[in-house]
Coordinates of C-alpha atoms in Angstrom, one line a residue:
M1 CA 0.0 0.0 0.0
T2 CA 1.5 3.3 -1.0
P3 CA 1.1 6.2 1.5
F4 CA -1.5 7.9 -0.5
D5 CA -3.7 4.8 -1.0
L6 CA -6.8 4.4 1.2
P7 CA -7.5 1.1 2.8
T8 CA -9.9 -0.9 0.6
P9 CA -12.9 -2.8 2.2
T10 CA -11.7 -6.3 1.4
H11 CA -14.0 -8.9 2.8
L12 CA -16.6 -9.4 0.2
Q13 CA -18.6 -11.9 2.3
A14 CA -19.1 -9.4 5.1
A15 CA -22.5 -9.8 6.8
E16 CA -25.1 -9.3 4.0
G17 CA -27.9 -6.8 6.0
G18 CA -30.6 -5.8 8.8
A19 CA -29.9 -4.0 12.0
A20 CA -29.5 -5.9 15.2
P21 CA -29.8 -4.9 18.9
L22 CA -26.1 -4.8 19.6
D23 CA -24.9 -2.2 22.0
G24 CA -21.5 -1.2 23.2
L25 CA -19.6 -2.4 20.2
P26 CA -16.0 -1.1 20.1
E27 CA -14.9 1.9 18.0
W28 CA -11.5 3.1 16.9
D29 CA -9.1 5.1 19.1
F30 CA -6.8 6.9 16.7
S31 CA -4.3 8.1 19.4
A32 CA -1.6 5.9 18.1
L33 CA -1.7 7.9 14.9
Y34 CA -2.9 11.5 15.8
A35 CA -5.1 13.0 18.5
G36 CA -7.1 15.0 15.9
E37 CA -6.9 17.1 12.8
D38 CA -5.4 19.9 15.0
D39 CA -2.8 17.7 16.6
P40 CA 0.5 19.6 16.7
K41 CA 2.3 16.3 15.8
L42 CA 0.4 16.2 12.5
A43 CA 1.5 19.8 11.6
K44 CA 5.0 18.9 12.6
D45 CA 5.0 15.7 10.4
L46 CA 3.7 17.6 7.4
S47 CA 6.3 20.3 7.8
W48 CA 9.0 17.7 8.2
L49 CA 7.9 16.0 5.0
D50 CA 8.0 19.4 3.1
D51 CA 11.7 19.8 4.2
E52 CA 12.8 16.1 4.0
T53 CA 11.3 15.3 0.6
A54 CA 12.9 18.4 -0.9
K55 CA 16.3 17.6 0.7
F56 CA 16.0 14.0 -0.5
K57 CA 15.6 15.1 -4.0
T58 CA 18.5 17.5 -3.8
D59 CA 20.7 14.9 -2.2
Y60 CA 20.0 12.1 -4.6
E61 CA 18.3 13.0 -7.9
G62 CA 20.5 12.2 -10.9
Q63 CA 23.1 10.5 -8.6
L64 CA 21.8 7.1 -7.6
G65 CA 23.6 5.2 -10.4
D66 CA 26.9 6.5 -9.1
K67 CA 26.4 6.0 -5.3
S68 CA 28.3 3.4 -3.3
A69 CA 26.5 0.5 -1.7
T70 CA 26.7 2.1 1.7
A71 CA 25.4 5.5 0.4
L72 CA 22.6 3.7 -1.5
A73 CA 21.6 1.8 1.7
A74 CA 21.4 5.2 3.5
C75 CA 19.2 6.5 0.7
V76 CA 16.8 3.6 0.9
K77 CA 16.5 4.0 4.7
R78 CA 15.7 7.7 4.3
Y79 CA 13.1 6.8 1.7
E80 CA 11.6 4.3 4.1
N81 CA 11.4 6.9 6.8
I82 CA 9.6 9.3 4.5
Q83 CA 7.2 6.5 3.5
T84 CA 6.4 5.8 7.2
V85 CA 5.4 9.4 8.0
M86 CA 3.4 9.7 4.8
G87 CA 1.7 6.4 5.6
R88 CA 0.8 7.5 9.1
I89 CA -0.9 10.7 7.8
M90 CA -2.8 9.0 5.1
S91 CA -3.8 6.1 7.3
Y92 CA -5.3 8.5 9.8
A93 CA -7.1 10.5 7.1
G94 CA -8.3 7.4 5.3
L95 CA -9.6 5.5 8.3
R96 CA -11.5 8.5 9.6
Y97 CA -13.0 8.9 6.2
Y98 CA -14.2 5.3 6.0
Q99 CA -15.9 5.7 9.4
N100 CA -18.2 8.2 7.8
T101 CA -17.7 8.8 4.0
T102 CA -20.7 11.2 3.9
D103 CA -19.1 13.6 6.4
A104 CA -18.0 16.6 4.3
D105 CA -15.3 17.7 6.8
R106 CA -13.7 14.2 6.9
A107 CA -13.9 14.0 3.1
K108 CA -12.2 17.4 2.8
F109 CA -9.5 16.6 5.3
M110 CA -8.8 13.3 3.5
S111 CA -8.7 15.0 0.1
D112 CA -6.5 17.8 1.4
M113 CA -4.0 15.4 3.0
Q114 CA -4.0 13.3 -0.2
E115 CA -3.1 16.4 -2.3
R116 CA -0.5 17.5 0.2
I117 CA 1.2 14.1 0.3
T118 CA 1.0 13.7 -3.5
G119 CA 2.7 17.0 -3.9
Q120 CA 5.5 16.1 -1.4
S121 CA 5.9 12.6 -3.0
A122 CA 6.5 14.2 -6.4
N123 CA 10.0 14.8 -5.0
L124 CA 10.4 11.0 -4.7
V125 CA 9.3 9.9 -8.2
F126 CA 13.0 9.9 -9.4
F127 CA 13.9 7.3 -6.8
T128 CA 12.2 4.3 -8.5
L129 CA 13.1 5.5 -12.0
E130 CA 16.8 5.8 -11.2
M131 CA 17.0 2.6 -9.2
N132 CA 15.5 0.8 -12.2
R133 CA 18.1 2.3 -14.5
I134 CA 21.0 0.8 -12.6
A135 CA 22.3 -2.1 -14.7
D136 CA 21.6 -5.6 -13.4
E137 CA 25.3 -6.4 -13.1
R138 CA 26.0 -3.3 -11.0
F139 CA 22.9 -3.8 -9.0
D140 CA 23.9 -7.3 -8.0
L141 CA 27.4 -6.1 -7.2
L142 CA 26.1 -3.3 -4.9
L143 CA 23.8 -5.7 -3.0
G144 CA 26.8 -8.0 -2.5
E145 CA 28.8 -5.2 -0.9
D146 CA 26.5 -4.0 1.8
Q147 CA 24.4 -6.2 4.1
D148 CA 22.0 -3.4 5.0
L149 CA 21.2 -2.7 1.3
A150 CA 20.9 -6.5 0.6
R151 CA 18.2 -6.7 3.2
Y152 CA 15.9 -4.6 0.9
R153 CA 16.5 -6.8 -2.1
P154 CA 12.9 -8.3 -2.2
V155 CA 11.3 -4.9 -2.4
L156 CA 13.9 -3.6 -4.8
D157 CA 13.4 -6.7 -7.0
R158 CA 9.6 -6.1 -7.1
M159 CA 10.3 -2.5 -8.0
R160 CA 12.7 -3.5 -10.7
A161 CA 10.2 -5.9 -12.1
M162 CA 8.4 -2.9 -13.6
K163 CA 11.7 -1.8 -15.3
P164 CA 10.6 -2.9 -18.8
H165 CA 7.3 -0.9 -18.3
Q166 CA 8.8 2.3 -17.0
L167 CA 8.0 5.5 -18.9
S168 CA 10.1 8.7 -19.2
D169 CA 10.8 10.7 -16.0
E170 CA 8.5 13.5 -17.2
L171 CA 5.6 11.1 -18.0
E172 CA 6.0 9.3 -14.6
A173 CA 5.9 12.6 -12.8
F174 CA 2.8 13.7 -14.7
L175 CA 1.0 10.4 -13.9
H176 CA 1.9 10.8 -10.3
D177 CA 0.5 14.4 -10.0
Q178 CA -2.5 13.6 -12.1
G179 CA -3.5 10.7 -9.8
V180 CA -5.5 12.9 -7.4
V181 CA -8.0 13.9 -10.1
G182 CA -7.9 10.5 -11.9
A183 CA -8.5 7.1 -10.3
S184 CA -8.5 8.4 -6.8
A185 CA -11.3 10.9 -7.5
W186 CA -13.4 8.2 -9.2
N187 CA -12.8 5.9 -6.2
R188 CA -14.1 8.6 -3.9
L189 CA -17.1 9.2 -6.0
F190 CA -17.9 5.5 -5.9
D191 CA -17.4 5.3 -2.1
E192 CA -19.4 8.4 -1.3
T193 CA -22.3 7.3 -3.6
M194 CA -22.4 3.8 -2.1
A195 CA -22.3 5.1 1.5
G196 CA -25.1 7.5 0.8
L197 CA -27.5 5.0 -0.8
T198 CA -30.6 3.9 1.1
F199 CA -33.0 1.1 0.3
D200 CA -36.7 0.9 0.9
V201 CA -37.4 -2.4 2.6
N202 CA -41.1 -2.6 3.4
G203 CA -41.2 1.1 4.1
E204 CA -38.0 1.2 6.2
E205 CA -35.0 3.0 4.8
L206 CA -31.9 0.9 5.3
P207 CA -28.2 1.5 4.3
L208 CA -26.4 -0.9 2.0
E209 CA -24.8 -3.1 4.6
A210 CA -28.1 -3.6 6.5
T211 CA -30.0 -4.4 3.3
L212 CA -27.4 -6.9 2.1
N213 CA -27.6 -8.6 5.5
L214 CA -31.3 -9.4 4.9
L215 CA -30.2 -11.8 2.2
T216 CA -29.2 -14.1 5.0
D217 CA -32.5 -13.9 6.9
T218 CA -34.5 -17.0 7.6
D219 CA -37.6 -15.5 6.1
R220 CA -37.6 -16.1 2.4
Q221 CA -40.0 -13.2 1.7
K222 CA -37.7 -10.8 3.5
R223 CA -34.8 -12.0 1.4
E224 CA -36.8 -11.5 -1.8
V225 CA -38.0 -8.0 -0.7
A226 CA -34.4 -7.0 0.1
T227 CA -33.2 -8.3 -3.3
H228 CA -35.8 -6.2 -5.1
A229 CA -34.9 -3.1 -3.0
L230 CA -31.3 -3.5 -4.0
I231 CA -32.2 -4.0 -7.6
A232 CA -34.3 -0.8 -7.7
V233 CA -31.6 1.4 -6.3
F234 CA -28.7 -0.2 -8.3
R235 CA -30.8 0.3 -11.5
E236 CA -31.5 3.9 -10.6
N237 CA -27.7 4.5 -10.3
L238 CA -26.7 2.2 -13.1
P239 CA -25.6 5.0 -15.5
L240 CA -23.2 6.4 -12.9
F241 CA -21.7 3.1 -12.0
A242 CA -21.3 2.2 -15.7
R243 CA -19.6 5.6 -16.2
I244 CA -17.2 5.0 -13.3
T245 CA -16.4 1.5 -14.5
N246 CA -15.8 2.6 -18.1
T247 CA -13.6 5.5 -17.1
L248 CA -11.4 3.5 -14.8
A249 CA -11.1 0.6 -17.2
K250 CA -10.2 3.0 -20.1
E251 CA -7.7 4.9 -17.9
K252 CA -6.1 1.5 -17.0
E253 CA -6.0 0.5 -20.7
I254 CA -4.2 3.8 -21.6
E255 CA -1.6 3.4 -18.9
D256 CA -1.1 -0.3 -19.6
R257 CA -0.6 0.5 -23.3
W258 CA 1.9 3.2 -22.7
R259 CA 3.8 0.8 -20.3
K260 CA 3.6 -2.0 -22.8
L261 CA 2.0 -4.4 -20.3
P262 CA 0.8 -7.4 -22.2
T263 CA -2.5 -7.9 -20.4
P264 CA -4.8 -6.0 -18.1
Q265 CA -3.9 -8.4 -15.3
A266 CA -0.1 -8.1 -15.8
G267 CA 0.3 -5.2 -13.5
R268 CA -1.4 -6.9 -10.6
H269 CA 0.6 -10.1 -11.1
L270 CA 3.8 -8.1 -11.0
A271 CA 2.7 -6.2 -7.9
N272 CA 1.8 -9.6 -6.3
H273 CA 5.2 -11.1 -7.3
V274 CA 3.4 -14.1 -8.7
E275 CA 3.8 -15.7 -12.1
P276 CA 0.9 -15.4 -14.5
E277 CA 0.9 -19.1 -15.2
V278 CA 0.4 -19.8 -11.4
V279 CA -2.7 -17.6 -11.4
E280 CA -3.9 -19.2 -14.6
A281 CA -3.5 -22.7 -13.1
L282 CA -5.5 -21.6 -10.1
R283 CA -8.2 -20.1 -12.3
N284 CA -8.5 -23.1 -14.5
A285 CA -8.5 -25.6 -11.6
V286 CA -11.4 -23.7 -9.9
V287 CA -13.5 -23.3 -13.1
A288 CA -13.0 -27.0 -13.9
A289 CA -14.2 -27.7 -10.4
Y290 CA -17.5 -25.7 -10.6
P291 CA -19.6 -28.8 -11.2
R292 CA -18.0 -30.7 -8.3
L293 CA -18.3 -27.7 -5.9
S294 CA -20.8 -25.0 -6.4
H295 CA -23.2 -26.8 -8.8
R296 CA -23.3 -29.9 -6.5
Y297 CA -23.6 -27.9 -3.3
Y298 CA -26.4 -25.6 -4.4
A299 CA -28.3 -28.6 -5.8
L300 CA -28.1 -30.0 -2.3
K301 CA -29.1 -26.8 -0.7
A302 CA -32.2 -26.5 -3.0
K303 CA -33.2 -29.9 -1.7
W304 CA -32.8 -28.8 1.9
L305 CA -34.8 -25.7 1.3
G306 CA -37.6 -27.7 -0.4
L307 CA -37.1 -25.8 -3.7
D308 CA -37.0 -27.1 -7.3
A309 CA -35.0 -24.1 -8.3
M310 CA -33.0 -21.5 -6.4
Q311 CA -33.4 -17.8 -6.7
V312 CA -30.5 -15.4 -6.1
W313 CA -32.0 -14.5 -2.7
D314 CA -31.6 -18.2 -1.6
R315 CA -27.9 -18.4 -2.2
N316 CA -26.9 -17.2 1.3
A317 CA -30.1 -18.3 3.0
P318 CA -29.5 -20.1 6.3
L319 CA -30.4 -23.8 6.5
P320 CA -33.8 -24.6 8.2
T321 CA -31.8 -26.3 10.9
A322 CA -29.4 -23.4 11.5
E323 CA -29.6 -21.3 14.7
D324 CA -31.2 -17.9 14.0
R325 CA -30.0 -15.9 16.9
I326 CA -28.0 -12.8 17.4
I327 CA -24.4 -13.6 18.6
G328 CA -23.3 -11.0 21.1
W329 CA -20.0 -9.3 20.8
D330 CA -18.4 -11.0 23.8
E331 CA -19.4 -14.4 22.6
A332 CA -17.9 -13.7 19.2
K333 CA -14.7 -12.5 20.8
D334 CA -14.5 -15.5 23.0
T335 CA -15.1 -17.9 20.2
V336 CA -12.4 -16.5 18.0
M337 CA -9.9 -16.0 20.8
D338 CA -10.4 -19.6 22.1
A339 CA -9.8 -20.9 18.6
Y340 CA -6.6 -18.8 18.2
A341 CA -5.3 -19.8 21.7
G342 CA -6.0 -23.5 20.9
F343 CA -3.7 -23.2 18.0
D344 CA -1.0 -21.3 19.8
P345 CA -1.2 -18.9 22.8
R346 CA 1.1 -16.5 20.9
M347 CA -1.7 -16.0 18.4
S348 CA -4.3 -15.0 20.9
D349 CA -1.8 -12.7 22.7
L350 CA -1.2 -10.9 19.4
A351 CA -5.0 -10.5 18.8
A352 CA -5.9 -9.4 22.4
P353 CA -5.1 -5.7 22.0
F354 CA -7.5 -5.3 19.2
F355 CA -10.3 -5.8 21.7
T356 CA -8.9 -3.7 24.6
E357 CA -7.0 -0.9 22.9
G358 CA -9.5 0.6 20.4
W359 CA -8.1 -1.2 17.4
I360 CA -11.6 -2.4 16.1
D361 CA -14.5 -0.4 14.8
A362 CA -17.4 -2.8 14.8
P363 CA -20.8 -1.0 14.7
V364 CA -22.9 -0.4 11.6
K365 CA -23.2 3.4 11.3
P366 CA -24.7 5.9 8.8
G367 CA -22.1 6.8 6.2
K368 CA -19.7 4.0 7.2
A369 CA -18.1 2.1 4.4
P370 CA -19.6 -1.4 3.9
G371 CA -17.6 -4.6 4.2
A372 CA -14.6 -5.1 6.4
F373 CA -10.9 -4.8 6.3
A374 CA -7.7 -4.8 8.4
H375 CA -5.4 -1.9 7.6
P376 CA -1.8 -2.2 8.7
T377 CA -1.3 1.6 8.9
V378 CA 2.5 1.9 9.6
T379 CA 4.9 -0.3 11.4
T380 CA 5.5 2.3 14.1
A381 CA 1.8 2.2 15.0
H382 CA -0.6 -0.8 14.8
P383 CA -3.3 -2.3 12.5
F384 CA -6.9 -1.2 12.6
V385 CA -9.8 -3.6 11.9
M386 CA -13.1 -2.4 10.5
L387 CA -16.2 -4.5 10.7
N388 CA -19.9 -4.0 10.2
Y389 CA -21.0 -6.4 13.0
L390 CA -24.6 -7.5 13.0
G391 CA -24.4 -10.6 15.1
K392 CA -24.6 -13.3 12.4
Q393 CA -22.4 -16.4 12.3
R394 CA -20.8 -15.0 9.2
D395 CA -19.9 -11.9 11.2
V396 CA -18.0 -14.1 13.7
M397 CA -16.1 -15.6 10.8
T398 CA -15.4 -12.1 9.4
L399 CA -14.0 -11.2 12.8
A400 CA -11.8 -14.3 12.7
H401 CA -10.7 -13.4 9.2
E402 CA -9.8 -9.8 9.8
L403 CA -8.1 -10.6 13.1
G404 CA -5.9 -13.0 11.1
H405 CA -4.9 -10.1 8.9
G406 CA -4.2 -8.1 12.0
V407 CA -2.0 -10.7 13.6
H408 CA -0.1 -11.1 10.3
Q409 CA 0.4 -7.4 10.1
R410 CA 1.7 -7.2 13.6
L411 CA 4.2 -10.0 13.1
A412 CA 5.3 -8.6 9.7
A413 CA 5.9 -5.1 11.2
K414 CA 9.3 -6.1 12.5
Q415 CA 10.5 -6.1 8.8
G416 CA 10.1 -2.4 8.6
E417 CA 7.9 -0.2 6.4
L418 CA 9.2 -1.3 3.0
L419 CA 9.4 -5.1 3.6
S420 CA 6.4 -5.6 5.9
S421 CA 3.8 -5.4 3.1
T422 CA 2.8 -8.9 2.0
P423 CA 1.9 -9.5 -1.7
L424 CA -1.8 -10.1 -2.1
T425 CA -1.4 -13.7 -2.9
L426 CA 0.0 -14.3 0.6
A427 CA -1.9 -11.5 2.4
E428 CA -5.0 -13.7 2.7
T429 CA -3.1 -16.6 4.3
A430 CA -3.4 -15.7 8.0
S431 CA -7.0 -14.4 7.6
V432 CA -8.3 -17.6 6.0
F433 CA -6.3 -19.7 8.4
G434 CA -7.9 -17.8 11.3
E435 CA -11.3 -18.6 9.8
M436 CA -10.4 -22.3 9.5
L437 CA -9.2 -22.5 13.1
T438 CA -12.5 -20.9 14.3
F439 CA -14.6 -23.3 12.2
K440 CA -12.7 -26.4 13.4
K441 CA -13.1 -25.2 17.0
L442 CA -16.9 -24.8 16.6
L443 CA -17.2 -28.1 14.8
E444 CA -15.3 -29.8 17.6
Q445 CA -17.8 -28.4 20.1
T446 CA -20.9 -29.3 18.1
T447 CA -22.3 -32.8 18.6
D448 CA -26.0 -32.3 17.5
P449 CA -26.2 -33.8 14.0
A450 CA -28.5 -31.0 12.6
K451 CA -26.4 -28.2 14.0
R452 CA -23.2 -29.9 12.8
K453 CA -24.7 -30.2 9.3
A454 CA -25.6 -26.5 9.4
L455 CA -22.1 -25.5 10.5
I456 CA -20.4 -27.6 7.8
A457 CA -22.8 -26.2 5.2
S458 CA -22.0 -22.6 6.4
K459 CA -18.3 -23.3 6.0
V460 CA -18.8 -24.8 2.5
E461 CA -20.7 -21.7 1.5
D462 CA -17.9 -19.4 2.9
M463 CA -15.4 -21.4 0.9
I464 CA -17.4 -21.3 -2.2
N465 CA -17.8 -17.5 -1.7
T466 CA -14.0 -17.3 -1.2
V467 CA -13.0 -19.5 -4.1
V468 CA -15.7 -20.0 -6.7
R469 CA -17.3 -16.5 -6.4
Q470 CA -14.0 -14.7 -6.4
I471 CA -12.7 -16.6 -9.5
A472 CA -16.0 -15.7 -11.2
F473 CA -15.4 -12.1 -10.2
Y474 CA -11.9 -12.4 -11.7
D475 CA -13.3 -13.7 -14.9
F476 CA -15.8 -10.9 -15.0
E477 CA -13.0 -8.4 -14.7
C478 CA -10.9 -10.1 -17.4
K479 CA -13.8 -10.1 -19.8
L480 CA -14.8 -6.5 -18.9
H481 CA -11.3 -5.1 -19.4
D482 CA -10.9 -7.0 -22.7
A483 CA -14.2 -5.7 -24.0
R484 CA -13.5 -2.2 -22.9
R485 CA -10.4 -2.2 -25.1
Q486 CA -12.8 -2.5 -28.1
G487 CA -14.8 0.6 -27.1
E488 CA -17.3 2.1 -24.6
L489 CA -19.4 -0.5 -22.8
T490 CA -23.1 0.2 -22.3
P491 CA -24.7 -0.8 -19.0
D492 CA -26.3 -3.7 -20.8
D493 CA -22.9 -4.8 -22.1
I494 CA -21.5 -4.9 -18.5
N495 CA -24.7 -6.6 -17.3
A496 CA -24.3 -9.3 -19.9
I497 CA -20.7 -10.0 -18.9
W498 CA -21.8 -10.3 -15.3
M499 CA -24.5 -12.8 -16.0
S500 CA -22.3 -14.9 -18.2
V501 CA -19.9 -15.6 -15.3
Q502 CA -22.7 -15.9 -12.7
A503 CA -24.6 -18.6 -14.6
E504 CA -21.4 -20.6 -15.2
S505 CA -20.2 -20.5 -11.6
L506 CA -23.5 -20.9 -9.7
G507 CA -24.9 -23.7 -11.9
P508 CA -28.2 -24.9 -13.4
V509 CA -30.2 -25.0 -10.2
F510 CA -30.4 -21.2 -10.2
E511 CA -33.0 -19.0 -11.8
F512 CA -31.9 -15.4 -12.0
V513 CA -34.5 -12.8 -11.2
D514 CA -34.8 -9.8 -13.6
G515 CA -32.5 -7.2 -12.2
Y516 CA -29.8 -9.5 -10.8
E517 CA -27.7 -8.4 -13.8
V518 CA -26.9 -5.1 -12.0
F519 CA -25.4 -6.7 -8.9
W520 CA -21.9 -6.1 -10.2
T521 CA -22.3 -2.4 -9.3
Y522 CA -21.7 -2.6 -5.5
I523 CA -18.4 -4.7 -5.5
P524 CA -15.7 -2.2 -4.4
H525 CA -12.8 -4.3 -5.6
F526 CA -13.7 -3.7 -9.3
I527 CA -13.2 0.0 -8.6
H528 CA -10.4 0.2 -6.0
S529 CA -8.2 -2.8 -6.9
P530 CA -8.7 -4.3 -10.3
F531 CA -7.9 -8.1 -10.3
Y532 CA -7.4 -8.1 -6.5
V533 CA -10.1 -10.8 -6.1
Y534 CA -8.0 -13.9 -7.2
A535 CA -6.0 -13.4 -4.0
Y536 CA -9.0 -14.7 -2.0
A537 CA -9.0 -18.0 -3.9
F538 CA -5.2 -18.1 -3.8
G539 CA -5.3 -17.7 0.0
D540 CA -8.1 -20.3 0.5
G541 CA -6.3 -22.9 -1.6
L542 CA -3.0 -22.2 0.1
V543 CA -4.6 -22.4 3.6
N544 CA -6.4 -25.7 2.8
A545 CA -3.0 -27.2 1.9
L546 CA -1.3 -25.7 4.9
Y547 CA -4.1 -26.9 7.3
A548 CA -3.7 -30.4 5.9
V549 CA 0.0 -30.3 6.9
Y550 CA -1.0 -29.0 10.3
E551 CA -3.5 -31.9 10.8
E552 CA -0.9 -34.4 9.8
G553 CA 0.9 -33.5 13.0
D554 CA 4.0 -31.6 11.9
A555 CA 5.6 -30.9 15.3
D556 CA 7.3 -27.7 14.2
F557 CA 4.2 -26.4 12.3
Q558 CA 3.4 -23.4 14.6
D559 CA 7.0 -22.2 14.6
K560 CA 7.2 -22.5 10.8
Y561 CA 3.8 -20.7 10.5
F562 CA 4.9 -17.7 12.7
A563 CA 8.1 -17.5 10.7
M564 CA 6.1 -17.3 7.5
L565 CA 3.9 -14.5 8.8
E566 CA 6.9 -12.6 10.3
A567 CA 8.6 -12.7 6.8
G568 CA 6.0 -10.2 5.5
G569 CA 7.0 -9.3 2.0
S570 CA 10.7 -10.3 2.4
K571 CA 10.3 -13.7 0.6
H572 CA 8.7 -15.1 -2.5
H573 CA 5.8 -17.6 -2.1
K574 CA 8.0 -20.5 -3.2
D575 CA 10.5 -19.8 -0.3
L576 CA 7.7 -19.3 2.2
L577 CA 5.9 -22.5 1.4
A578 CA 9.0 -24.7 1.0
P579 CA 9.4 -25.5 4.8
F580 CA 5.9 -27.0 4.6
G581 CA 6.7 -29.1 1.5
L582 CA 4.3 -27.1 -0.6
D583 CA 4.7 -25.4 -4.0
A584 CA 2.0 -23.2 -5.5
S585 CA 3.5 -23.4 -8.9
D586 CA 2.7 -27.1 -9.1
P587 CA -0.6 -27.4 -11.0
S588 CA -1.8 -30.2 -8.7
F589 CA -1.4 -27.9 -5.7
W590 CA -4.7 -26.2 -6.4
D591 CA -6.5 -29.5 -6.8
K592 CA -5.4 -30.5 -3.3
G593 CA -6.9 -27.3 -1.9
L594 CA -10.2 -27.8 -3.8
S595 CA -10.4 -31.4 -2.6
V596 CA -10.9 -30.1 1.0
I597 CA -14.1 -28.3 -0.1
E598 CA -15.1 -31.4 -2.1
S599 CA -14.7 -33.6 0.9
L600 CA -16.9 -31.4 3.1
I601 CA -19.6 -31.6 0.4
D602 CA -19.1 -35.4 0.4
E603 CA -19.7 -35.3 4.2
L604 CA -22.9 -33.3 3.7
E605 CA -24.2 -35.7 1.0
A606 CA -23.5 -38.6 3.3
M607 CA -25.7 -37.0 6.0
E608 CA -28.6 -37.4 3.5
D609 CA -28.5 -41.2 3.7

């Protein structure tokens, strides 16, 4: 995450809707960042950045190729310090904004900080360009001469991976400055529009998160009414969402073309430090497994619900045997913390401050961004977790998921600002592993056959949402960006692409109500982070394989696991997985992960006998 990026709501399966009587939910305490907009420390940091970025440019611009290894190491460390202060400021501004995206003062402050930081960071644009112009032979020689510089090799290698796609210094500076009125501005328009939408559900005006949550209600009529409420508002705003999508896709196509990136996905793969063929193997394995996974499971679910055909409002419906109760915050906390402690007390110790120190913002509030995320902020502070907690079982799993991110971010912080950030392909590892620990703990405690069936079914649905649904999202983006290269897409064009991947992934048991074709409009990843979504499927497959190693009884598993998380972004996925005997570049690797989901569906089918 660059210092002028906002945290993106990342958990697409966050509780989908209605308000619940949950009082006393925790909210963020920002004191680890700043005491307020008028905090003297903020003014001091901004002033320091003005001076330090100007000095950095004076000291190094046009000279990096001639510096000694020791001098280059000192330069990288100064760059890292600047990034830390910028990250602190933008984390504070962005997190406050996400608490209430409809608050004009917060939006203005965030925009002002973004413009200020973008202006200051213009002095740093040369750094990447000149580092990338150092010849490979000299680069290797320099890293061999200084241990401090060599420590930064992973992040420098990722930076230099863009070397073939680098533009002129002048163009790079222009793109940097233009960003605040380009993609960032369209992202803000999307966020503020979404946060301001309300949906008429039987005469009651609900925000997006609360309306989506009704799709998991036990009452089928409520689910249907909520679906039609969502359709009505999404349709009303369809031209705007189509304009945002068209503009961002075209902007990406222009930049990709100038950079000579071979595909729309290539930039994401480079940023993730993952080979395109690995992602393609994952995608192909999941698509080939649709009939064995989602098609088979949803046919089972239709039978349980007594339906000949499923409608879209039945996809996340609870089973008739599932408990329909509000899970209080303390119970949710205890459930997750017990699961974490059962794996290793170090894990629950790392998670504990989130609950006691104001590191979680849990309540659903007007203007608050939907979904959930864990934002690492900077390594000199601590992560912040955002939830929209409504007391559903899925919310408990979301808590387990985001706390996993938080634990990972705390462990990786010891790498320092530049090396702590984990590529997206591995960023979901600890979060999905945290969900798996919580699920296994609950399953261990559940002896009633009906409740056990409902719990396994819920886990299968979460895994399908994490793997099948995200790969369908990825295919949607691939098709959309390819089509946009041929010209402007009408709302109907985008709707048709959406429906093509939905029908393929969900299977023949589904009927699609008129209007479901506009459901692509509310997914934030398509706007904020194109092609992010395959990271969820990557993480789920990886965790399934990891968990199998854990269950086989590897005596050193916990130590290896913590070492993997502590590595942050300092190692490639091959090196991180090697101690576990795993290799994500092996095409059969993904089939192993998918077989875990398949075995759970087998268990559900066996319960029918």
